[in-house]
Amino acid sequence: MHSYTAVHTPIGKVIISADDHFITRLFLSEEQFEDYVQNHPMQQADDDHLLLKDAIKQLTEYFEGKRTSFQLPFKQTGTAFQEHVWSALEEIPYGESRTYLDIAVRIGKPKAVRAVGQANKKNSLPIFIPCHRVIGAKGMLTGYAGTQTDLKAVLLDLEKISYQA
């Protein structure tokens, strides 16, 4: 059974879920969470769920500017292509950005720019797997977690990554 907990952040309340061994999702809104749990039952975590406690601690440190990477066990399932993209996202250092084309080239699929964008959209661990660090050509701010460019701007500003609005 998956457990979840909520944490208040500068981008609002986010909800983190985990099984016994891995952080499995980060929901950027209560609406996302509610939509998901309609088909995927979860229980609220006990105060002693160490993995979720550590995730909250690390996420809080990130927003305080004290953490630039996460040391948590993550697990999300996607197609081989999506998993390849997510792996490339993890390689983007804190404070730096890449374009969708950069990621496509990195994974050996230079013509798959749109598919990279779709894989980013399917990332169920935003912030932890830093899809917010992927911006459009010429530094343009593009969608985040669907359409939430305002959240993406906050994260880019936090990391002092320049972009064009």
PDB file of N, CA and C in Angstrom, residues 22-68:
ATOM      1  N   PHE A  22      10.424   3.200  -1.863  1.00  0.00           N
ATOM      2  CA  PHE A  22      10.688   4.260  -2.840  1.00  0.00           C
ATOM      3  C   PHE A  22       9.711   5.417  -2.715  1.00  0.00           C
ATOM      4  N   ILE A  23      10.188   6.621  -3.033  1.00  0.00           N
ATOM      5  CA  ILE A  23       9.310   7.762  -3.277  1.00  0.00           C
ATOM      6  C   ILE A  23       8.744   7.528  -4.678  1.00  0.00           C
ATOM      7  N   THR A  24       7.434   7.562  -4.816  1.00  0.00           N
ATOM      8  CA  THR A  24       6.823   7.186  -6.087  1.00  0.00           C
ATOM      9  C   THR A  24       6.151   8.326  -6.838  1.00  0.00           C
ATOM     10  N   ARG A  25       5.723   9.374  -6.118  1.00  0.00           N
ATOM     11  CA  ARG A  25       5.060  10.490  -6.787  1.00  0.00           C
ATOM     12  C   ARG A  25       5.215  11.756  -5.960  1.00  0.00           C
ATOM     13  N   LEU A  26       5.173  12.891  -6.669  1.00  0.00           N
ATOM     14  CA  LEU A  26       5.061  14.181  -6.025  1.00  0.00           C
ATOM     15  C   LEU A  26       3.952  14.920  -6.763  1.00  0.00           C
ATOM     16  N   PHE A  27       2.897  15.249  -6.044  1.00  0.00           N
ATOM     17  CA  PHE A  27       1.756  15.953  -6.620  1.00  0.00           C
ATOM     18  C   PHE A  27       1.904  17.436  -6.337  1.00  0.00           C
ATOM     19  N   LEU A  28       1.807  18.256  -7.372  1.00  0.00           N
ATOM     20  CA  LEU A  28       1.985  19.691  -7.220  1.00  0.00           C
ATOM     21  C   LEU A  28       0.707  20.410  -6.816  1.00  0.00           C
ATOM     22  N   SER A  29      -0.395  19.674  -6.736  1.00  0.00           N
ATOM     23  CA  SER A  29      -1.649  20.277  -6.291  1.00  0.00           C
ATOM     24  C   SER A  29      -2.531  19.198  -5.672  1.00  0.00           C
ATOM     25  N   GLU A  30      -3.463  19.648  -4.850  1.00  0.00           N
ATOM     26  CA  GLU A  30      -4.414  18.712  -4.260  1.00  0.00           C
ATOM     27  C   GLU A  30      -5.317  18.120  -5.337  1.00  0.00           C
ATOM     28  N   GLU A  31      -5.605  18.890  -6.378  1.00  0.00           N
ATOM     29  CA  GLU A  31      -6.437  18.378  -7.477  1.00  0.00           C
ATOM     30  C   GLU A  31      -5.762  17.201  -8.172  1.00  0.00           C
ATOM     31  N   GLN A  32      -4.469  17.333  -8.457  1.00  0.00           N
ATOM     32  CA  GLN A  32      -3.724  16.217  -9.065  1.00  0.00           C
ATOM     33  C   GLN A  32      -3.819  14.989  -8.170  1.00  0.00           C
ATOM     34  N   PHE A  33      -3.612  15.190  -6.884  1.00  0.00           N
ATOM     35  CA  PHE A  33      -3.654  14.086  -5.925  1.00  0.00           C
ATOM     36  C   PHE A  33      -5.040  13.443  -5.898  1.00  0.00           C
ATOM     37  N   GLU A  34      -6.075  14.248  -5.787  1.00  0.00           N
ATOM     38  CA  GLU A  34      -7.435  13.720  -5.715  1.00  0.00           C
ATOM     39  C   GLU A  34      -7.806  12.945  -6.978  1.00  0.00           C
ATOM     40  N   ASP A  35      -7.408  13.450  -8.129  1.00  0.00           N
ATOM     41  CA  ASP A  35      -7.668  12.727  -9.380  1.00  0.00           C
ATOM     42  C   ASP A  35      -6.979  11.366  -9.369  1.00  0.00           C
ATOM     43  N   TYR A  36      -5.751  11.342  -8.897  1.00  0.00           N
ATOM     44  CA  TYR A  36      -4.971  10.105  -8.889  1.00  0.00           C
ATOM     45  C   TYR A  36      -5.552   9.074  -7.919  1.00  0.00           C
ATOM     46  N   VAL A  37      -5.895   9.497  -6.710  1.00  0.00           N
ATOM     47  CA  VAL A  37      -6.331   8.527  -5.695  1.00  0.00           C
ATOM     48  C   VAL A  37      -7.713   7.946  -5.967  1.00  0.00           C
ATOM     49  N   GLN A  38      -8.436   8.512  -6.896  1.00  0.00           N
ATOM     50  CA  GLN A  38      -9.719   7.909  -7.279  1.00  0.00           C
ATOM     51  C   GLN A  38      -9.516   6.493  -7.804  1.00  0.00           C
ATOM     52  N   ASN A  39      -8.382   6.255  -8.465  1.00  0.00           N
ATOM     53  CA  ASN A  39      -8.099   4.945  -9.055  1.00  0.00           C
ATOM     54  C   ASN A  39      -6.918   4.226  -8.410  1.00  0.00           C
ATOM     55  N   HIS A  40      -6.259   4.876  -7.479  1.00  0.00           N
ATOM     56  CA  HIS A  40      -5.075   4.311  -6.835  1.00  0.00           C
ATOM     57  C   HIS A  40      -5.162   4.572  -5.331  1.00  0.00           C
ATOM     58  N   PRO A  41      -5.737   3.657  -4.579  1.00  0.00           N
ATOM     59  CA  PRO A  41      -5.911   3.910  -3.147  1.00  0.00           C
ATOM     60  C   PRO A  41      -4.584   4.131  -2.421  1.00  0.00           C
ATOM     61  N   MET A  42      -4.616   5.060  -1.478  1.00  0.00           N
ATOM     62  CA  MET A  42      -3.452   5.362  -0.642  1.00  0.00           C
ATOM     63  C   MET A  42      -3.952   5.627   0.771  1.00  0.00           C
ATOM     64  N   GLN A  43      -3.022   5.534   1.686  1.00  0.00           N
ATOM     65  CA  GLN A  43      -3.353   5.867   3.076  1.00  0.00           C
ATOM     66  C   GLN A  43      -2.438   6.976   3.554  1.00  0.00           C
ATOM     67  N   GLN A  44      -2.945   7.791   4.449  1.00  0.00           N
ATOM     68  CA  GLN A  44      -2.106   8.845   5.010  1.00  0.00           C
ATOM     69  C   GLN A  44      -1.002   8.203   5.838  1.00  0.00           C
ATOM     70  N   ALA A  45       0.197   8.717   5.677  1.00  0.00           N
ATOM     71  CA  ALA A  45       1.356   8.130   6.348  1.00  0.00           C
ATOM     72  C   ALA A  45       1.314   8.393   7.846  1.00  0.00           C
ATOM     73  N   ASP A  46       1.825   7.432   8.590  1.00  0.00           N
ATOM     74  CA  ASP A  46       2.044   7.628  10.015  1.00  0.00           C
ATOM     75  C   ASP A  46       3.238   8.562  10.185  1.00  0.00           C
ATOM     76  N   ASP A  47       3.344   9.145  11.358  1.00  0.00           N
ATOM     77  CA  ASP A  47       4.457  10.049  11.640  1.00  0.00           C
ATOM     78  C   ASP A  47       5.812   9.350  11.593  1.00  0.00           C
ATOM     79  N   ASP A  48       5.824   8.034  11.649  1.00  0.00           N
ATOM     80  CA  ASP A  48       7.094   7.309  11.670  1.00  0.00           C
ATOM     81  C   ASP A  48       7.499   6.752  10.301  1.00  0.00           C
ATOM     82  N   HIS A  49       6.871   7.214   9.227  1.00  0.00           N
ATOM     83  CA  HIS A  49       7.256   6.775   7.879  1.00  0.00           C
ATOM     84  C   HIS A  49       8.558   7.484   7.524  1.00  0.00           C
ATOM     85  N   LEU A  50       9.677   6.817   7.765  1.00  0.00           N
ATOM     86  CA  LEU A  50      10.992   7.446   7.653  1.00  0.00           C
ATOM     87  C   LEU A  50      11.301   7.978   6.261  1.00  0.00           C
ATOM     88  N   LEU A  51      10.902   7.259   5.244  1.00  0.00           N
ATOM     89  CA  LEU A  51      11.190   7.681   3.875  1.00  0.00           C
ATOM     90  C   LEU A  51      10.473   8.998   3.560  1.00  0.00           C
ATOM     91  N   LEU A  52       9.216   9.101   3.939  1.00  0.00           N
ATOM     92  CA  LEU A  52       8.486  10.335   3.683  1.00  0.00           C
ATOM     93  C   LEU A  52       9.000  11.475   4.555  1.00  0.00           C
ATOM     94  N   LYS A  53       9.385  11.184   5.775  1.00  0.00           N
ATOM     95  CA  LYS A  53       9.972  12.215   6.633  1.00  0.00           C
ATOM     96  C   LYS A  53      11.257  12.760   6.012  1.00  0.00           C
ATOM     97  N   ASP A  54      12.072  11.872   5.472  1.00  0.00           N
ATOM     98  CA  ASP A  54      13.314  12.296   4.829  1.00  0.00           C
ATOM     99  C   ASP A  54      13.013  13.107   3.565  1.00  0.00           C
ATOM    100  N   ALA A  55      11.998  12.709   2.814  1.00  0.00           N
ATOM    101  CA  ALA A  55      11.620  13.452   1.604  1.00  0.00           C
ATOM    102  C   ALA A  55      11.181  14.866   1.956  1.00  0.00           C
ATOM    103  N   ILE A  56      10.391  15.012   3.013  1.00  0.00           N
ATOM    104  CA  ILE A  56       9.955  16.342   3.458  1.00  0.00           C
ATOM    105  C   ILE A  56      11.158  17.174   3.864  1.00  0.00           C
ATOM    106  N   LYS A  57      12.059  16.585   4.612  1.00  0.00           N
ATOM    107  CA  LYS A  57      13.261  17.295   5.072  1.00  0.00           C
ATOM    108  C   LYS A  57      14.077  17.790   3.874  1.00  0.00           C
ATOM    109  N   GLN A  58      14.316  16.913   2.911  1.00  0.00           N
ATOM    110  CA  GLN A  58      15.130  17.285   1.761  1.00  0.00           C
ATOM    111  C   GLN A  58      14.419  18.324   0.886  1.00  0.00           C
ATOM    112  N   LEU A  59      13.118  18.175   0.704  1.00  0.00           N
ATOM    113  CA  LEU A  59      12.373  19.142  -0.098  1.00  0.00           C
ATOM    114  C   LEU A  59      12.381  20.517   0.586  1.00  0.00           C
ATOM    115  N   THR A  60      12.216  20.541   1.882  1.00  0.00           N
ATOM    116  CA  THR A  60      12.277  21.795   2.645  1.00  0.00           C
ATOM    117  C   THR A  60      13.649  22.436   2.496  1.00  0.00           C
ATOM    118  N   GLU A  61      14.702  21.638   2.611  1.00  0.00           N
ATOM    119  CA  GLU A  61      16.063  22.155   2.435  1.00  0.00           C
ATOM    120  C   GLU A  61      16.261  22.726   1.033  1.00  0.00           C
ATOM    121  N   TYR A  62      15.687  22.075   0.031  1.00  0.00           N
ATOM    122  CA  TYR A  62      15.771  22.568  -1.350  1.00  0.00           C
ATOM    123  C   TYR A  62      15.160  23.970  -1.435  1.00  0.00           C
ATOM    124  N   PHE A  63      13.965  24.129  -0.896  1.00  0.00           N
ATOM    125  CA  PHE A  63      13.301  25.428  -0.973  1.00  0.00           C
ATOM    126  C   PHE A  63      13.986  26.489  -0.111  1.00  0.00           C
ATOM    127  N   GLU A  64      14.715  26.082   0.897  1.00  0.00           N
ATOM    128  CA  GLU A  64      15.485  27.022   1.718  1.00  0.00           C
ATOM    129  C   GLU A  64      16.831  27.366   1.073  1.00  0.00           C
ATOM    130  N   GLY A  65      17.143  26.758  -0.061  1.00  0.00           N
ATOM    131  CA  GLY A  65      18.408  27.004  -0.737  1.00  0.00           C
ATOM    132  C   GLY A  65      19.578  26.264  -0.128  1.00  0.00           C
ATOM    133  N   LYS A  66      19.293  25.270   0.708  1.00  0.00           N
ATOM    134  CA  LYS A  66      20.354  24.510   1.387  1.00  0.00           C
ATOM    135  C   LYS A  66      20.668  23.182   0.708  1.00  0.00           C
ATOM    136  N   ARG A  67      19.892  22.801  -0.288  1.00  0.00           N
ATOM    137  CA  ARG A  67      20.079  21.492  -0.944  1.00  0.00           C
ATOM    138  C   ARG A  67      20.010  21.689  -2.451  1.00  0.00           C
ATOM    139  N   THR A  68      20.954  21.075  -3.165  1.00  0.00           N
ATOM    140  CA  THR A  68      20.982  21.182  -4.624  1.00  0.00           C
ATOM    141  C   THR A  68      20.698  19.856  -5.319  1.00  0.00           C
TER     142      THR A  68
END
